[in-house]
Structures are given as structure tokens and as C-alpha cells.
Coordinates of C-alpha atoms and ligand atoms in Angstrom, one line a residue:
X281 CA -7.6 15.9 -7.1
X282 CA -10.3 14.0 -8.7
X283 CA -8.2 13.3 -11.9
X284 CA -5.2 12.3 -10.0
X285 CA -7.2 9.7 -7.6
X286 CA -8.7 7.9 -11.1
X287 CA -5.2 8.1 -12.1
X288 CA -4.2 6.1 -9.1
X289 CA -6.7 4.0 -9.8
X290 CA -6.0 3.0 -13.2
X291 CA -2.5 2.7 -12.1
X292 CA -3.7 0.4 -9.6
X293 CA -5.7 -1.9 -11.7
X294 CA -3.7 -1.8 -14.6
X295 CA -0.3 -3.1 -12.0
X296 CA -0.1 -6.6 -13.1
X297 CA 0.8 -6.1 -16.7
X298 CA 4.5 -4.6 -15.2
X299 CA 4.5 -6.2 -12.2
X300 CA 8.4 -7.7 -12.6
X301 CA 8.0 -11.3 -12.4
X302 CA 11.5 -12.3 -11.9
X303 CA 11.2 -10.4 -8.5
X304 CA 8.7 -12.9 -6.5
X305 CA 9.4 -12.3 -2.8
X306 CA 11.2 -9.9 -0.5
X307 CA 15.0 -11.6 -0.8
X308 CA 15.8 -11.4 -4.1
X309 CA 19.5 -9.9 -4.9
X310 CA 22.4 -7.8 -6.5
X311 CA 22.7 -10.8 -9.1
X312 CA 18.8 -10.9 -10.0
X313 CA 18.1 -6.8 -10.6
X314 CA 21.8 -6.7 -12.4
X315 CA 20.0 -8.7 -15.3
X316 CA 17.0 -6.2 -15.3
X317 CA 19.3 -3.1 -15.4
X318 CA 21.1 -4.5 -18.3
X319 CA 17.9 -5.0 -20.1
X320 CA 17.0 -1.4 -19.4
X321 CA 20.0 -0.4 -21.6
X322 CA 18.5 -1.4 -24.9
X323 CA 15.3 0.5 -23.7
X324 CA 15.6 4.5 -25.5
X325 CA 14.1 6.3 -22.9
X326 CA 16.3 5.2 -20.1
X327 CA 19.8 6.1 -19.0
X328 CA 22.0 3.7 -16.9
X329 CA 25.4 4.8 -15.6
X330 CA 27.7 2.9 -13.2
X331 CA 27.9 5.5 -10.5
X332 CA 30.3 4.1 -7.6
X333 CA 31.2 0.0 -6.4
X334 CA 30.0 -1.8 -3.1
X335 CA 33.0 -2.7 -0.9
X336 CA 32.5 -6.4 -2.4
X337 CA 32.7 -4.8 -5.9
X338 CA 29.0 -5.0 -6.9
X339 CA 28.4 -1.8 -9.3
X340 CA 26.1 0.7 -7.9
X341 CA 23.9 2.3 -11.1
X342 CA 22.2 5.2 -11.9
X343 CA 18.7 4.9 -13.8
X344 CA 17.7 8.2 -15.4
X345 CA 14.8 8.9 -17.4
X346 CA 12.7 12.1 -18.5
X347 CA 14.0 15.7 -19.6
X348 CA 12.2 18.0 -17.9
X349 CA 13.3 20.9 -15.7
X350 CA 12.4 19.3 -12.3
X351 CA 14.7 17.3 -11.2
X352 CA 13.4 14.1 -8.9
X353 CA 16.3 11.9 -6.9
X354 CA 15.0 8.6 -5.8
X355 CA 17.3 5.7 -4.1
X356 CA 16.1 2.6 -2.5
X357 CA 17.7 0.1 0.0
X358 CA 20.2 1.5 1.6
X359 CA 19.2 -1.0 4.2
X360 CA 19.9 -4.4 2.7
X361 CA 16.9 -6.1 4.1
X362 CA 14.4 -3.2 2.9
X363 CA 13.7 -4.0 -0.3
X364 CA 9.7 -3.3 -1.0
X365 CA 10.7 -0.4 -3.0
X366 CA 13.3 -1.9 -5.1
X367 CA 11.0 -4.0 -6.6
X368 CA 8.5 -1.1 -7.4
X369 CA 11.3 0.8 -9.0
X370 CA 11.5 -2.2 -11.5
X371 CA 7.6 -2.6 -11.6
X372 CA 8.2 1.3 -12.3
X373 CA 10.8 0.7 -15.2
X374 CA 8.3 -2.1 -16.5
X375 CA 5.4 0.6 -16.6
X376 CA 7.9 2.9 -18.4
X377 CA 8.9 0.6 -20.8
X378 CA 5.1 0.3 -22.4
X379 CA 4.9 2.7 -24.7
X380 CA 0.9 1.8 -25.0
X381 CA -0.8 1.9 -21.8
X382 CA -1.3 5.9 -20.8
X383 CA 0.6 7.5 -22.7
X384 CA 0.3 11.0 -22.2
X385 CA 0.7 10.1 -18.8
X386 CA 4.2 9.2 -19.7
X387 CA 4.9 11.6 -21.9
X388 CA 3.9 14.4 -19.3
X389 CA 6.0 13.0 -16.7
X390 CA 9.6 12.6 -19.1
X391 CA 8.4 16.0 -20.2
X392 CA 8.6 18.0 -17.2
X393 CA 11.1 15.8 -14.9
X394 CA 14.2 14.5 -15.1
X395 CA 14.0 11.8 -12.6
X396 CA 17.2 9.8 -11.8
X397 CA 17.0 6.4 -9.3
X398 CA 19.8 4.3 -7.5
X399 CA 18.1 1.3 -6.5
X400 CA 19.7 -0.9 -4.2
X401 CA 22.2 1.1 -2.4
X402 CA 23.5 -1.4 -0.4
X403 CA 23.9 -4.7 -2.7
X404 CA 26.2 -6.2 0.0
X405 CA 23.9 -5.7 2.5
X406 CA 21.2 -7.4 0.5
X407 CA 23.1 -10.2 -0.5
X408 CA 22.9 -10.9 3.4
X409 CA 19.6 -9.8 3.9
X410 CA 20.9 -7.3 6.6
X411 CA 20.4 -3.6 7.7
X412 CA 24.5 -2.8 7.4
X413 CA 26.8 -3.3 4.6
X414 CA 29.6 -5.6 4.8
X415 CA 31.6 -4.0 7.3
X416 CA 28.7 -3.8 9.9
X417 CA 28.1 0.4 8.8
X418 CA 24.8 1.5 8.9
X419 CA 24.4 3.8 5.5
X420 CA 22.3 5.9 6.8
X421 CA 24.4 7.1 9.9
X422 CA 27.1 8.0 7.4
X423 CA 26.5 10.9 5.7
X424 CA 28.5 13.2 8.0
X425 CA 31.7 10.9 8.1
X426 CA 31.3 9.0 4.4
X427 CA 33.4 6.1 5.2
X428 CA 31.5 3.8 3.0
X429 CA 31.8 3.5 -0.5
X430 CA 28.1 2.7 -0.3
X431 CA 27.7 6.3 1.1
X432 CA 30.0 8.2 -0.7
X433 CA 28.3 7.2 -4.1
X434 CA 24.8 8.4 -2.7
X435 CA 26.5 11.9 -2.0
X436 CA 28.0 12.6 -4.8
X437 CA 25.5 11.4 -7.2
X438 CA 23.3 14.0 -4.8
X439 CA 25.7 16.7 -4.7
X440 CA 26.1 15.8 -9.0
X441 CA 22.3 16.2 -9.1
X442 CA 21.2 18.9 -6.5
X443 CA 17.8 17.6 -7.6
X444 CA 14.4 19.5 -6.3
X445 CA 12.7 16.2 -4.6
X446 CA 14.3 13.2 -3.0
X447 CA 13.1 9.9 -2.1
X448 CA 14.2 8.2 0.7
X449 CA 13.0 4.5 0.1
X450 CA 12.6 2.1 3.2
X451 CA 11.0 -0.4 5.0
X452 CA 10.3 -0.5 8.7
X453 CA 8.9 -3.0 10.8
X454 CA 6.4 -4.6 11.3
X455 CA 5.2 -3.6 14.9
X456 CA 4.5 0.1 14.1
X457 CA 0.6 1.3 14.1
X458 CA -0.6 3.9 13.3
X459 CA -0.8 6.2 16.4
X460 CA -2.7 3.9 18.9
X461 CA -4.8 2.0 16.7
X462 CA -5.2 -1.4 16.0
X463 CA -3.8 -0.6 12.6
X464 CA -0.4 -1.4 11.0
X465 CA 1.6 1.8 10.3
X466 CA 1.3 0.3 6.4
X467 CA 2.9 3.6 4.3
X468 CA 4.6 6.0 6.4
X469 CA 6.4 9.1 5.8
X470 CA 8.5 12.3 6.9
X471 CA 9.6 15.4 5.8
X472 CA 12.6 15.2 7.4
X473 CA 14.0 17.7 9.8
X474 CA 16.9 20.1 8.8
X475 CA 17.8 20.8 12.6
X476 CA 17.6 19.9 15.5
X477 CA 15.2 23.1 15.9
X478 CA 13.1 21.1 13.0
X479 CA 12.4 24.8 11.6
X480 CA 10.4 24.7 8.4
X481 CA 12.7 25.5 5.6
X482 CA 11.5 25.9 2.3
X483 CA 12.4 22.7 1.1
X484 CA 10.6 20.4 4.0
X485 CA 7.8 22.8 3.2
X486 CA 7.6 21.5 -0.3
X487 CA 8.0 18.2 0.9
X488 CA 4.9 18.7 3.9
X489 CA 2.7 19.3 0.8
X490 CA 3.7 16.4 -1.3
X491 CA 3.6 14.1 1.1
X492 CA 0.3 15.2 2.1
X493 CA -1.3 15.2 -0.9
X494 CA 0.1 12.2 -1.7
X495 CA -1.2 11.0 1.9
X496 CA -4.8 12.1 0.4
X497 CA -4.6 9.7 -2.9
X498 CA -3.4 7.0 -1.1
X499 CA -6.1 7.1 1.7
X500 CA -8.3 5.6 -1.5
X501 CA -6.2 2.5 -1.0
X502 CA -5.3 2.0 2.4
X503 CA -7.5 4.2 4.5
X504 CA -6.3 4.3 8.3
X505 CA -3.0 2.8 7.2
X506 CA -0.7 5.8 7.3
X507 CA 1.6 7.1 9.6
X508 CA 4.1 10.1 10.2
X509 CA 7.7 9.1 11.2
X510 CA 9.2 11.0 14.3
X511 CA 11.0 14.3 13.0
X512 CA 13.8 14.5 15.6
X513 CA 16.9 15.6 13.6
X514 CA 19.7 12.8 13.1
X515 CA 22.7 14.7 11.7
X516 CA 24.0 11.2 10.7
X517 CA 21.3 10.8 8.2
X518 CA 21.0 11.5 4.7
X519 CA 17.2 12.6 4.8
X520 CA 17.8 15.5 7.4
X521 CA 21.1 16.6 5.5
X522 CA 19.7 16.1 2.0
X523 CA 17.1 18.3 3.4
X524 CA 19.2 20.8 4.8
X525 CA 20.7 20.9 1.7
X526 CA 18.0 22.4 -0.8
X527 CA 16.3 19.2 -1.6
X528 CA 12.6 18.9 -0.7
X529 CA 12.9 14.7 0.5
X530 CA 10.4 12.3 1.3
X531 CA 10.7 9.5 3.7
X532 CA 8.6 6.5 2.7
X533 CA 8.5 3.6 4.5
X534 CA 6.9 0.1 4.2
X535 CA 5.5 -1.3 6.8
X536 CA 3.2 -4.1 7.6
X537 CA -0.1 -5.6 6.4
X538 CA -1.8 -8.2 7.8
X539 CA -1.5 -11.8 6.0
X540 CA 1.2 -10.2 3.8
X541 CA 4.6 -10.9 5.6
X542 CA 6.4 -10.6 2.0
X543 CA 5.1 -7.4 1.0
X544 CA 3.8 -7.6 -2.1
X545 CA 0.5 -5.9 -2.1
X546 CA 2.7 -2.9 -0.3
X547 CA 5.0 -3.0 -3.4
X548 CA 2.2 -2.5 -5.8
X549 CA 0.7 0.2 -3.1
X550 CA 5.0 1.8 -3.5
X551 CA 4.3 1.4 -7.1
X552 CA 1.1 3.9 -6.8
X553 CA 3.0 6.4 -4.3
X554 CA 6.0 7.0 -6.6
X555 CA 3.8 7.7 -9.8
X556 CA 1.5 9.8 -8.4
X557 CA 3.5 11.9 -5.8
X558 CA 6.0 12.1 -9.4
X559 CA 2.2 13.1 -11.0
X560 CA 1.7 15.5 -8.2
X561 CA 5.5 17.1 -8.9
X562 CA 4.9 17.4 -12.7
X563 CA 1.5 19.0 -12.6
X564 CA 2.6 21.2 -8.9
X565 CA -0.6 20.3 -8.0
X566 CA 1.5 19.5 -4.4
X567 CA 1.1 23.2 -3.8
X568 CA -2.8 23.4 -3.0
X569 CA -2.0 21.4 -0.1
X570 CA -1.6 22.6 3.0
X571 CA 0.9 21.7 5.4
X572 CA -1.6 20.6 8.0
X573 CA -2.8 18.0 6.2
X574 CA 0.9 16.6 6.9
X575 CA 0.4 17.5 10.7
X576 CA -2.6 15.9 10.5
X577 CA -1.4 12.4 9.5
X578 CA -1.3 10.3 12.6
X579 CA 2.0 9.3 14.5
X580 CA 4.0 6.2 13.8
X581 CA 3.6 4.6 17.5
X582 CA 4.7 0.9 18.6
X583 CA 1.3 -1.0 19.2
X584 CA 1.2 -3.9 16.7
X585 CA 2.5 -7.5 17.8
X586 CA 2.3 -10.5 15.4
X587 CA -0.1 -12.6 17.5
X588 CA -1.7 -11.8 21.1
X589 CA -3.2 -14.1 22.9
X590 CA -5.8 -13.2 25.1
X591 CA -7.6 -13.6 28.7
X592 CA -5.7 -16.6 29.7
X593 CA -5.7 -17.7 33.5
X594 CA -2.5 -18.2 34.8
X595 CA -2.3 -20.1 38.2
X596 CA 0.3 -19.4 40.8
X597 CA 1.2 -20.1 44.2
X598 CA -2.1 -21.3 44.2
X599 CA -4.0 -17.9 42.7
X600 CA -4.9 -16.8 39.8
X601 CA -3.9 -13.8 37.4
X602 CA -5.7 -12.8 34.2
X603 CA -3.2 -11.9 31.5
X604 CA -2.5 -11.6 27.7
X605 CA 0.9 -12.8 25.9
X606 CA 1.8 -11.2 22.6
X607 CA 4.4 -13.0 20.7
X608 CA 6.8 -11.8 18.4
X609 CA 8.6 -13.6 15.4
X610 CA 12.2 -12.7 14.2
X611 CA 13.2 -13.7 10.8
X612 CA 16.4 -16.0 10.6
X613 CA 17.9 -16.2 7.3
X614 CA 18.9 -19.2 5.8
X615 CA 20.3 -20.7 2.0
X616 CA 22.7 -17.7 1.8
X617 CA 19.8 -15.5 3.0
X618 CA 17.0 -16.4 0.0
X619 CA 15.3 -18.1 2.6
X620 CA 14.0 -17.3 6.3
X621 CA 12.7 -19.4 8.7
X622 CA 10.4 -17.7 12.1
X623 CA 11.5 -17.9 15.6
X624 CA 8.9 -17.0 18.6
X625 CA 9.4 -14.8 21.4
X626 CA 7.4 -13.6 24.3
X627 CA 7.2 -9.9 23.8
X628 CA 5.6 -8.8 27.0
X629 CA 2.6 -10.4 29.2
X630 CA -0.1 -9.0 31.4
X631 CA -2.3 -6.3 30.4
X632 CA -1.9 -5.9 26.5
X633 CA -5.3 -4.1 26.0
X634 CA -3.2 -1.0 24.4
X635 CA -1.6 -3.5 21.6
X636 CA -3.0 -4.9 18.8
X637 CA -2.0 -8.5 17.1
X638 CA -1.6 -9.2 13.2
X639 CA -3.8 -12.3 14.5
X640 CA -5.3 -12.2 18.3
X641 CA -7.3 -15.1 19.8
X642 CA -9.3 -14.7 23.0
X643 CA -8.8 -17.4 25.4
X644 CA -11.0 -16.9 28.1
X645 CA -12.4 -19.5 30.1
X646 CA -8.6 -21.1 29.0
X647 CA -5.5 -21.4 31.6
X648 CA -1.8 -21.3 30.3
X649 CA 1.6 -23.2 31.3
X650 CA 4.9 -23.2 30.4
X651 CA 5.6 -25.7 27.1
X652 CA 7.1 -28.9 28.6
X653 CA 9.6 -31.5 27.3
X654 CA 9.3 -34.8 26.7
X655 CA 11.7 -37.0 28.3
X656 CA 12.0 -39.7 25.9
X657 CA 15.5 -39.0 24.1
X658 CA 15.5 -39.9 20.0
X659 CA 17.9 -41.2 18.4
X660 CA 17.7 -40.0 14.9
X661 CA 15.7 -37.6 12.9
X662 CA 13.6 -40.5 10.6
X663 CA 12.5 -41.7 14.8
X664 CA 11.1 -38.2 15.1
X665 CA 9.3 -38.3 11.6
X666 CA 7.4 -41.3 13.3
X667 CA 6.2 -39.6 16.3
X668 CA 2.6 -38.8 16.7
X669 CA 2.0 -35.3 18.0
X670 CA -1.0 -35.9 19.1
X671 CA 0.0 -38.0 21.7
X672 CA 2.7 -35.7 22.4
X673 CA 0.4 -32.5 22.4
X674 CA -2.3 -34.1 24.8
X675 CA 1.1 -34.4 27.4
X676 CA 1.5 -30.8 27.0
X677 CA 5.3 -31.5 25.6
X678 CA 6.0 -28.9 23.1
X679 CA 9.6 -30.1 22.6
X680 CA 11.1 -33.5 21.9
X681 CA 15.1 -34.7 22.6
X682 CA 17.4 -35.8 19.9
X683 CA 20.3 -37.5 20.2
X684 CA 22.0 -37.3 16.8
X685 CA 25.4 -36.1 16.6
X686 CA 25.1 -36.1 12.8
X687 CA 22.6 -33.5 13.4
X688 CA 22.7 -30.2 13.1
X689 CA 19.7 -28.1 11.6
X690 CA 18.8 -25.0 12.9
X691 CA 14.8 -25.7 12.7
X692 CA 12.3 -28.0 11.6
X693 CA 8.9 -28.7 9.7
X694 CA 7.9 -31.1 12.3
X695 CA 5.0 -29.8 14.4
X696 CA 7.3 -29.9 18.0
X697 CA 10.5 -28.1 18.6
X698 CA 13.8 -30.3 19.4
X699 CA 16.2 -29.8 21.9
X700 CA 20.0 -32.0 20.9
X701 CA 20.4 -33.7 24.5
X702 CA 24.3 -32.4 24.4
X703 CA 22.8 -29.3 25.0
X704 CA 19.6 -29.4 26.4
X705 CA 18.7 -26.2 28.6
X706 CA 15.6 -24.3 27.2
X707 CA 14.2 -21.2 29.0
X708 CA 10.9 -21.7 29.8
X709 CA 9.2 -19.5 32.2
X710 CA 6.1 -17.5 31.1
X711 CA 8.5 -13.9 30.6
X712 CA 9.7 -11.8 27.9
X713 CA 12.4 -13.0 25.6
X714 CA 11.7 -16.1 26.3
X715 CA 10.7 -18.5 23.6
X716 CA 6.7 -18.7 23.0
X717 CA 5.8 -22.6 23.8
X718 CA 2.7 -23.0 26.1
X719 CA 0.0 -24.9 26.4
X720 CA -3.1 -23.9 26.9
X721 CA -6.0 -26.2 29.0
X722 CA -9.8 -25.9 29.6
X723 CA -11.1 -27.8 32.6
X724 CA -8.1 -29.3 32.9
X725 CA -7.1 -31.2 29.6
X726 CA -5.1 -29.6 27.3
X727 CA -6.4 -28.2 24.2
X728 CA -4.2 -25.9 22.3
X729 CA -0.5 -25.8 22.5
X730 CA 1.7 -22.7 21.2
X731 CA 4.8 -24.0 19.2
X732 CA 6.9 -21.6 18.3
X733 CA 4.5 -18.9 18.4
X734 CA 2.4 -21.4 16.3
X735 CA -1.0 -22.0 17.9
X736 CA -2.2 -26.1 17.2
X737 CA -5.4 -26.9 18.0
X738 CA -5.0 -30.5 19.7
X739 CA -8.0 -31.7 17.1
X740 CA -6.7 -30.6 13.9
X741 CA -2.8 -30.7 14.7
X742 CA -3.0 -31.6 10.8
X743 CA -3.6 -27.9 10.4
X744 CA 0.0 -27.3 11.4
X745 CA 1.6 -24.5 9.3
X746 CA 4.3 -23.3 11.1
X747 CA 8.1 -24.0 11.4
X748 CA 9.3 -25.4 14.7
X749 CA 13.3 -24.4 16.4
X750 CA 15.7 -26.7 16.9
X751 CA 17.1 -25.7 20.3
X752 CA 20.8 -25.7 21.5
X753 CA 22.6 -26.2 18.3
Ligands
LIG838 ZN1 15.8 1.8 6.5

């Protein structure tokens, strides 16, 4: 175990050099890995196979490498918008590629596996940055019926294979913890049930022990960060099935980590977990593992929220309520999906004590309200350029009105929301679902304001890094 945690560490501080540069951020597509697959093709020690099509027509391939007797299977993003593991397969064919950096490391791996990788599953789905393919069918509810070509490519190339470990590559979101801690659920895994009994074939045996002894190499690097998916048997799923069928397959999800809302330390941390669980297959050094160290890992649970807010006084009907607000931002895609902008929710308020925030702020001795509107109306965008939020903010008005029929974004970079005056009703009690714009006073005066799940402090609104939503579009 010692030799395999200093392996992970000179995997770990040697990641740069193959980090694959062309991939910078979490929406890259079909069109941008295409160009890396081809390049793998004049590379010797890789395969590459077309294997099925997408329903747009995108090619789905099949990266093989190594001749040993073990056979590994791993596929990534069959979810279109989980792609952390995509781009450590590349950063995985990168590392390959040198034939000068631990070599015998290399050599021992192509030696005794034969490891084969689909990644991107579902290229429609990612050109969309969406969970479904095209037609709206979740892959990985499909394995029973195989109506998607998507799914029916997976399959085969599984049935072609009947490989001894699988690797089920996905990401999951961000509000999991692990167990009740204040920690995002960072890495987490399964060993997949093959019933609904979840009995303890031999192959979700195999997989128990490589998952955790992988667990135990990967506690060097993210300690408290790892969590154990729920291993109630989906029939529609490809783990549980794969898993019923002879393969020994690993779940691994990517979760979240604070101040890294694209993912790329937990890329480089998928990038350690593939080579040294593929380490820990090679050498069967899985085996002196016991299962329990697998029970043992802690359950994914649903305690994180991006931002809590904390201790506020709310007054009503002339009393007053201690509570906490946790906020929640969606992604909204935008430029054909390459880009996202965040929109704020409430997620729940009153006693939050159980939940944890990516960032908290405790706001006693502070009161809160409902975000307000400005009644001005604007005429045109360049108008609103010229407003001064300050004198906006020490109003309380969170949102502006804009007349501009030539209008028609969908948000803004300007520190206050906007509301288009043909369509002007914005929720905005203090209750869940509803959009997160309050302001927040101290004897009195306003101090902070919450735009968009953004918090401003009144005197440095210059600090304003957030996007605001352009309501009623
Ligand atoms: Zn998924």
C-alpha cells in the first residue's frame, strides 16, 4: 500500500505535463475530443475503432490500449453534462502517450490489462450540455429496453468485451455531502447492486475491494471527501446489469469542491483514481482489502447548499423569527451551451443548522426583507449602464424596469436584476423556489443586498462578481 500511495503521488505531481490543454472547462464537445481521438491514431500503442453513431450521427469510438489478460471496460458521459471524467480519460491518453515519465509503470499496466474506453457516450447530449440525448432518453435507464443507439453501442461493445472490471464514469451534483458533514461528497462510488436483494455476487465483491482500496489511496488527497452512492437496484441501469452480468463495475462520481464550480482539480483527482484503481487491478493488490472498508465509506446524503445565510431576524406581523436561507444556483446554458450563466433560488428557510454552504455568512445582529423594485421605468439598456447602484442598493431595490422592446437578453453583468415592464411580475416573498434577492439591514439601514444569490456589501458594491437575471423575458 505504501508503494501504490507514492505512486499516486507522483502521479499527482507529475499531472500537469498531460493535463490536455485543449480541454479548459467543463463544456467542451463532440467536435473538440474528435480532434484528440484522431491524434491518438498515429500513437502505436493505442487502438481506436468506430463502435456505433449518436442519433445526430456523431461516431461513438472505442480507445483500446494494453495486452494483458485482464480485461478493464471504462465509458464516460453517458450523461451529456457529466464530463469531469472525459477529460481525464484524455489527460489519461496524454500520460500514455509519454513514453519517458514512469515507464515501467506503463509497461506493467499494457502488460497485464487490456483496457478499452468509450468516452463520451452521449455526444448529443453534450453538445447540449444535458443529462438525455437528443430525444429526451436518459442512457442510463435504457439498458433493459435499448432504444437508443447511444445505448445499444454501450451493450454490445460490453457484451463484445465481457471485460473483468467496468467503470461507470459520472458526475453528480453539487449538493451531496458526505453523510451529514459539512463536507462535499467530492469522489463517490458504488458497487452496484445485482438485485433488488443487493446479494453479494462475486463480481460486486471484487468491485467492494477495489473501490475500497482505492477509497484508501485517495483519502491521501481528499480526506473526508468520499462518499458511498445508495445501492438500491435500478434494473434500468447499466451498472446493476453490467454487474449482474459477470463484470466487477465501479461507480465513480464527481461531485463538488468548494471554489471549484468547473471541476478541474476533481479531473486531475479522476486522473489519479483511474490509474491507481487500474494499478490496484494489475498488481491484485484489490484483494487484501476487505469488504468493510467499502461499508465503512460514509453515505452520499443531501446536506450541501451553495451559500447559507445565517441568523437573520425576520420581522412579521410585528414579531420576530430567527432563521437561516440557503440558496441554490442552477446553471443556464447559453452560446449553444459553451457558456452558463447562474440563477438563484431559495432552497429552504428556517432552521438550516443540519446543512452546510459551499460559502455561509452569519448574519446575526442583521434583519432580512424581500428584494424590492425600483419604480423608475428605463428606457434602454446604455440608461441602465448609467445607473449608480449604490443609490439603488441603499433603497433596498434589487431590481430595475426596462422598457426596451429591442431587448431581449436573458441576464446581465450589471450589479441589479431587470424586470422588461411588458412583463413585470417577480415573485418575491421570502419562500422556496422563489428567486434569492433580499436585503439585509442593521439598525435599520440597509447594508448588504442578495442579488441573485450574489451577496454586495453596500460599501464595496465594486466588489460585484456575480451575474444578475433578466426577469419576464
Ligand atoms: Zn450520471
Amino acid at each position: 500500500m505504501a508503494q501504490e500511495k507514492q505512486l499516486a503521488w507522483d502521479l499527482y505531481h507529475s499531472y500537469e505535463s498531460y493535463r490536455e490543454q485543449s480541454l479548459q472547462n467543463r463544456r467542451f464537445k463532440y467536435s473538440d475530443i474528435v480532434l484528440l481521438i484522431e491524434q491518438l491514431k498515429n500513437k502505436n500503442i493505442f487502438q481506436v475503432d468506430k463502435v456505433g453513431k449518436s442519433i445526430e450521427g456523431r461516431d461513438l469510438f472505442l480507445v483500446s490500449l494494453g495486452s494483458g489478460k485482464t480485461k478493464v471496460f471504462l465509458w464516460s458521459q453517458m450523461h451529456g453534462d457529466e464530463p469531469t471524467a472525459t477529460a481525464a480519460l484524455f489527460d489519461i491518453f496524454n500520460f500514455f502517450s509519454d513514453q519517458n515519465v514512469l515507464p515501467e509503470f506503463k509497461r506493467f499496466l499494457l502488460s497485464n490489462l487490456s483496457i478499452y474506453i468509450i468516452p463520451m457516450v452521449n455526444p448529443d447530449g453534450a453538445e447540449l450540455f444535458q443529462r438525455r440525448n437528443i430525444i429526451e432518453i436518459d442512457l442510463n435507464r435504457d439498458v433493459a429496453r435499448l432504444q437508443s443507439p447511444e445505448a445499444i453501442t454501450l451493450k454490445n461493445v460490453f457484451d463484445s468485451l465481457k471485460a473483468d472490471f467496468g467503470f461507470n464514469l459520472h458526475d453528480q451534483g453539487r449538493d451531496y455531502s458526505v453523510g451529514i458533514s459539512s463536507n462535499p461528497a467530492s469522489i463517490s462510488f458504488l458497487a452496484p447492486s445485482p438485485d433488488f436483494e443487493k446479494s453479494l455476487t462475486a463480481p460486486r465483491e471484487k468491485a467492494m475491494r477495489l473501490i475500497g482500496h482505492t477509497a484508501i489511496i485517495l483519502n491521501e488527497f481528499i480526506p473526508g471527501h468520499i462518499a458511498k452512492y445508495t445501492d438500491d437496484y435500478e434494473p434500468r441501469a447499466f451498472g446493476d446489469n453490467f454487474t449482474k452480468w459477470g463484470t466487477g463495475v465501479v461507480l465513480l462520481e464527481s461531485g463538488g469542491w468548494r471554489d471549484d464550480r468547473e471541476k478541474q482539480f476533481l479531473r486531475k483527482i479522476n486522473y489519479i483514481t483511474i490509474l491507481s484503481a487500474l494499478n490496484s487491478i494489475a498488481s491484485e493488490s484489490y484483494k487484501e482489502t476487505d469488504i468493510n472498508t467499502y461499508e465503512l465509506i460514509p453515505n452520499n446524503e443531501k446536506f450541501m447548499m451553495d451559500f447559507i445565510l445565517r441568523n437573520l431576524k425576520l420581522q412579521s406581523d410585528g414579531k420576530e423569527y430567527t432563521i437561516d436561507i440557503g440558496v441554490n444556483f442552477e446553471e443556464e446554458n447559453f452560446d449553444e451551451a459553451r457558456k452558463f450563466y447562474l440563477k438563484a433560488s431559495i432552497e429552504d428557510l428556517g432552521d438550516l443548522s443540519v446543512y452546510s454552504g459551499y460559502e455561509e455568512i452569519d448574519l446575526s445582529g442583521y434583519t432580512i426583507e424581500p428584494g424590492k423594485t425600483n419604480p423608475e421605468v428605463f428606457h434602454t439598456l446604455e440608461d441602465l449602464e448609467k445607473v449608480n447602484p449604490s443609490q439603488l442598493y441603499s433603497n433596498g431595490y434589487t431590481n430595475v424596469i426596462l422598457s426596451d422592446g429591442d431587448f431581449s437578453g436573458t441576464h446581465t453583468y450589471l450589479p441589479f436584476n431587470i424586470i422588461l415592464k411588458q412583463n413585470h411580475f417577480l415573485p418575491n416573498e421570502l419562500k422556496p423556489d422563489n428567486p434569492a434577492n433580499f436585503i439585509i439591514r442593521k439598525d435599520g439601514q440597509v447594508k448588504l443586498l442578495v442579488v441573485n444569490g450574489f451577496l454586495i456589501d453596500l460599501e464595496k458594491p465594486e466588489s460585484w462578481e456575480g451575474n444578475s437575471i433578466v426577469y419576464g423575458n
